[in-house]
Coordinates of C-alpha atoms in Angstrom, one line a residue:
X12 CA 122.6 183.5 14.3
X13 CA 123.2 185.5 17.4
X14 CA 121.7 189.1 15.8
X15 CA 118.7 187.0 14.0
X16 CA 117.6 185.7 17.5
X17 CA 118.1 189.4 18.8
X18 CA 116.1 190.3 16.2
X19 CA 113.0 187.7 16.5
X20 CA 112.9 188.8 20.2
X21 CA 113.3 192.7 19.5
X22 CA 110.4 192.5 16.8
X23 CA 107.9 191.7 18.8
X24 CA 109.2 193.2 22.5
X25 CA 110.7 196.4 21.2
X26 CA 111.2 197.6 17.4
X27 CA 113.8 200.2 18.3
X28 CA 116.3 197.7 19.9
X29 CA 115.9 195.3 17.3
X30 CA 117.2 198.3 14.4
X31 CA 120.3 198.9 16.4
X32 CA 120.8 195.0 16.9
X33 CA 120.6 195.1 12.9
X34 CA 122.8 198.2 12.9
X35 CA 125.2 196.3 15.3
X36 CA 125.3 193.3 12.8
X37 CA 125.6 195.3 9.9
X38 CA 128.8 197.4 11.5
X39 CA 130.0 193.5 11.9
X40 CA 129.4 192.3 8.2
X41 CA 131.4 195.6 6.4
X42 CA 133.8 195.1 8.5
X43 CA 134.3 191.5 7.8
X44 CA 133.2 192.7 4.0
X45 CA 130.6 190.2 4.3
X46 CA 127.5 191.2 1.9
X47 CA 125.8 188.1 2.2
X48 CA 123.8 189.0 5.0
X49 CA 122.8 192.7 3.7
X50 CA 119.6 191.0 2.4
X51 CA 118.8 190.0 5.9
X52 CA 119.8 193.2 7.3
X53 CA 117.9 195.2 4.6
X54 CA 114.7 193.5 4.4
X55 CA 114.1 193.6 8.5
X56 CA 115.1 196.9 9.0
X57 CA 112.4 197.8 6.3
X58 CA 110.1 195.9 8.1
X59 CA 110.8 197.0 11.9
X60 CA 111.0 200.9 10.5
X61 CA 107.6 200.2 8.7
X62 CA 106.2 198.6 12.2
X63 CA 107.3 202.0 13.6
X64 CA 105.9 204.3 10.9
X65 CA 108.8 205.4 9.8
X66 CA 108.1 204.7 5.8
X67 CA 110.6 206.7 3.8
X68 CA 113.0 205.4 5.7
X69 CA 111.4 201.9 5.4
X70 CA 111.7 202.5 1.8
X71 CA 115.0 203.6 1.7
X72 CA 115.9 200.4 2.8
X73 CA 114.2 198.3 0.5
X74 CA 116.2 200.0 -2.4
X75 CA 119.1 199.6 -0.9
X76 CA 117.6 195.7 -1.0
X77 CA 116.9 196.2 -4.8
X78 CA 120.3 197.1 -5.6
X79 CA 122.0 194.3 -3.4
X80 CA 123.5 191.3 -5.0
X81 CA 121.3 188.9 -3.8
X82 CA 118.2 190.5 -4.7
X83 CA 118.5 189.7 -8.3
X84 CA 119.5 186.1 -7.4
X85 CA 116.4 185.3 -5.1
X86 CA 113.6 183.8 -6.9
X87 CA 110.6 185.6 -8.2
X88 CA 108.2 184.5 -5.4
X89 CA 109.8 186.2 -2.9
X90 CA 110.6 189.4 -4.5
X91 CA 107.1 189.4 -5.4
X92 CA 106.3 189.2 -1.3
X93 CA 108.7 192.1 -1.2
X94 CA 107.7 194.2 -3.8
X95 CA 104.0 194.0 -1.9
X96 CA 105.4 195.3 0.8
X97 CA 107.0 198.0 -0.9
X98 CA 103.5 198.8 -2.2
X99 CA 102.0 198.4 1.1
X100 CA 104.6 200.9 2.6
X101 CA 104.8 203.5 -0.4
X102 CA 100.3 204.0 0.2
X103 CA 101.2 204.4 3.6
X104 CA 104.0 207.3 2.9
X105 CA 101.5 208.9 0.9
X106 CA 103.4 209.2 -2.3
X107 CA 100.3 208.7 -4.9
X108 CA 102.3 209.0 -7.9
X109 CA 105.5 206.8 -7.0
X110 CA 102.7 204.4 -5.9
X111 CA 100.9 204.3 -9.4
X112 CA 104.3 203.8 -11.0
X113 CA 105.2 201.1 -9.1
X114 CA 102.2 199.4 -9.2
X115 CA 102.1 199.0 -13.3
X116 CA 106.0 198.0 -12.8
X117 CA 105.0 195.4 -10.2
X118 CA 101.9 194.1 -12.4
X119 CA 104.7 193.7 -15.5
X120 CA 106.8 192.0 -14.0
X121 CA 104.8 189.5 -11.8
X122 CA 102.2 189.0 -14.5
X123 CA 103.4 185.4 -14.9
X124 CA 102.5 184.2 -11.1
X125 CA 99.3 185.5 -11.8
X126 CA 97.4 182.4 -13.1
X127 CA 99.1 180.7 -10.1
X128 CA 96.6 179.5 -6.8
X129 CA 99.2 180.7 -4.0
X130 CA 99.2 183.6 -4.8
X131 CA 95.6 185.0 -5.2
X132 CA 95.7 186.7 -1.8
X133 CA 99.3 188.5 -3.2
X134 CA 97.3 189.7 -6.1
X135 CA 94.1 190.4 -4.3
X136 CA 96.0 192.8 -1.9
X137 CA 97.5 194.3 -5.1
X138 CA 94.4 195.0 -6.7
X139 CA 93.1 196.2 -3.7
X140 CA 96.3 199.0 -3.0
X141 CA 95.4 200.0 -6.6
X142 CA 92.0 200.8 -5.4
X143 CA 92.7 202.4 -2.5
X144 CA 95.4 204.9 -4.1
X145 CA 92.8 205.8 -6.8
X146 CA 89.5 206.0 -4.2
X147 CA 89.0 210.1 -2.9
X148 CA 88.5 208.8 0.9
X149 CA 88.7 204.5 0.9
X150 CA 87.4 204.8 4.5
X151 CA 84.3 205.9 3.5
X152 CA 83.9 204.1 0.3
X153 CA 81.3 201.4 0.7
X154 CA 82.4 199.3 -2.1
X155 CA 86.0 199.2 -0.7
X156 CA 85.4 198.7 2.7
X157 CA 83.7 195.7 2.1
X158 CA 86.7 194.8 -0.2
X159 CA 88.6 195.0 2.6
X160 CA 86.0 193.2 4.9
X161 CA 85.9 190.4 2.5
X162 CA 90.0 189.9 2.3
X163 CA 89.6 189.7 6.2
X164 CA 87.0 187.2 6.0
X165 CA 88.5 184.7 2.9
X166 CA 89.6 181.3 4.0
X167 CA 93.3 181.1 4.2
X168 CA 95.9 178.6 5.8
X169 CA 96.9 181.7 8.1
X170 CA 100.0 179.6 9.6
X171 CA 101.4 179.5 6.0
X172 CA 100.3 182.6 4.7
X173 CA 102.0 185.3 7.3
X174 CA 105.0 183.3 7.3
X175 CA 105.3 183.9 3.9
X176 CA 104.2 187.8 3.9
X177 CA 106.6 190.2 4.7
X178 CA 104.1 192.7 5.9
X179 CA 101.3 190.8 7.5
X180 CA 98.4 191.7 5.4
X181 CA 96.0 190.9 7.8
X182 CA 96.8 193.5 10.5
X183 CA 97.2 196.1 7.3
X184 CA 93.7 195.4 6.1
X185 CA 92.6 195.6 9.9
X186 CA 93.7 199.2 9.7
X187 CA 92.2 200.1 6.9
X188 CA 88.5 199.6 7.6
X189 CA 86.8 202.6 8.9
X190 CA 86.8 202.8 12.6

């Protein structure tokens, strides 16, 4: 629990120290030939490298997440959070056609947590990527940018949500609306 305490620290105080804390733990765990812990290791260093702006490298690590044993064994919810994020960060690579892709693959395969209250926001945010990968210029669509004003705005148990979003929509949306 040493390297997660490093990294709750580094995340906030300085990104960069928290991804060689996660290299440092994941030098640890091969050598050991530990992979339980690659999920952790995976799914942060996605996050810190997307906090940085590094996306394809952000990316990178979340297939490496997709193709790690415990990926398939964690319960739909939470890929779906993940798979969000993998939205979120694949809009802000720029890569318009892996984006489309993955959103009809992500739609498929979540379809059935659709009818499901918790998750409105998850599906709301998903609509609204669609939107934004298909709009010429989002930040100066109208129609969008209230979109975005209005996810900003909805009544939400904000405690409960962001500790269950692995990107924290909130701050994304913030940075979407025109300046």
């Amino acid at each position: 629990f040493y390297y997660n305490a490093l990294l709750l620290n580094y995340a906030v105080l300085d990104q960069a120290k928290g991804l060689k804390a996660l290299d440092d733990f994941e030098r640890e765990m091969r050598r050991k030939e530990n992979t339980y812990y690659e999920f952790f290791i995976y799914l942060n260093r996605a996050g810190l490298l997307y906090d940085l702006g590094r996306y394809k490298e952000s990316l990178k690590n979340l297939v490496r997440l997709y193709v790690s044993d415990g990926y398939a064994k964690a319960d739909l919810p939470f890929r779906f959070k993940i798979e969000i994020s993998e939205l979120i960060i694949t809009l802000e690579s720029g890569d318009t056609e892996t984006l489309q892709y993955r959103l009809e693959q992500v739609k498929k395969t979540f379809a059935s947590l659709q009818k499901s209250p918790q998750f409105k926001r998850d599906f709301e945010v998903l609509k609204l990527i669609e939107e934004i990968n298909a709009s010429a210029d989002y930040k100066r669509d109208e129609k969008l940018q209230k979109k975005i004003s209005a996810l900003l705005k909805a009544k939400f148990d904000e405690a409960e949500e962001e500790d269950t979003e692995i990107i924290r929509y909130r701050g994304w949306l913030q940075r979407k609306l025109r300046g």
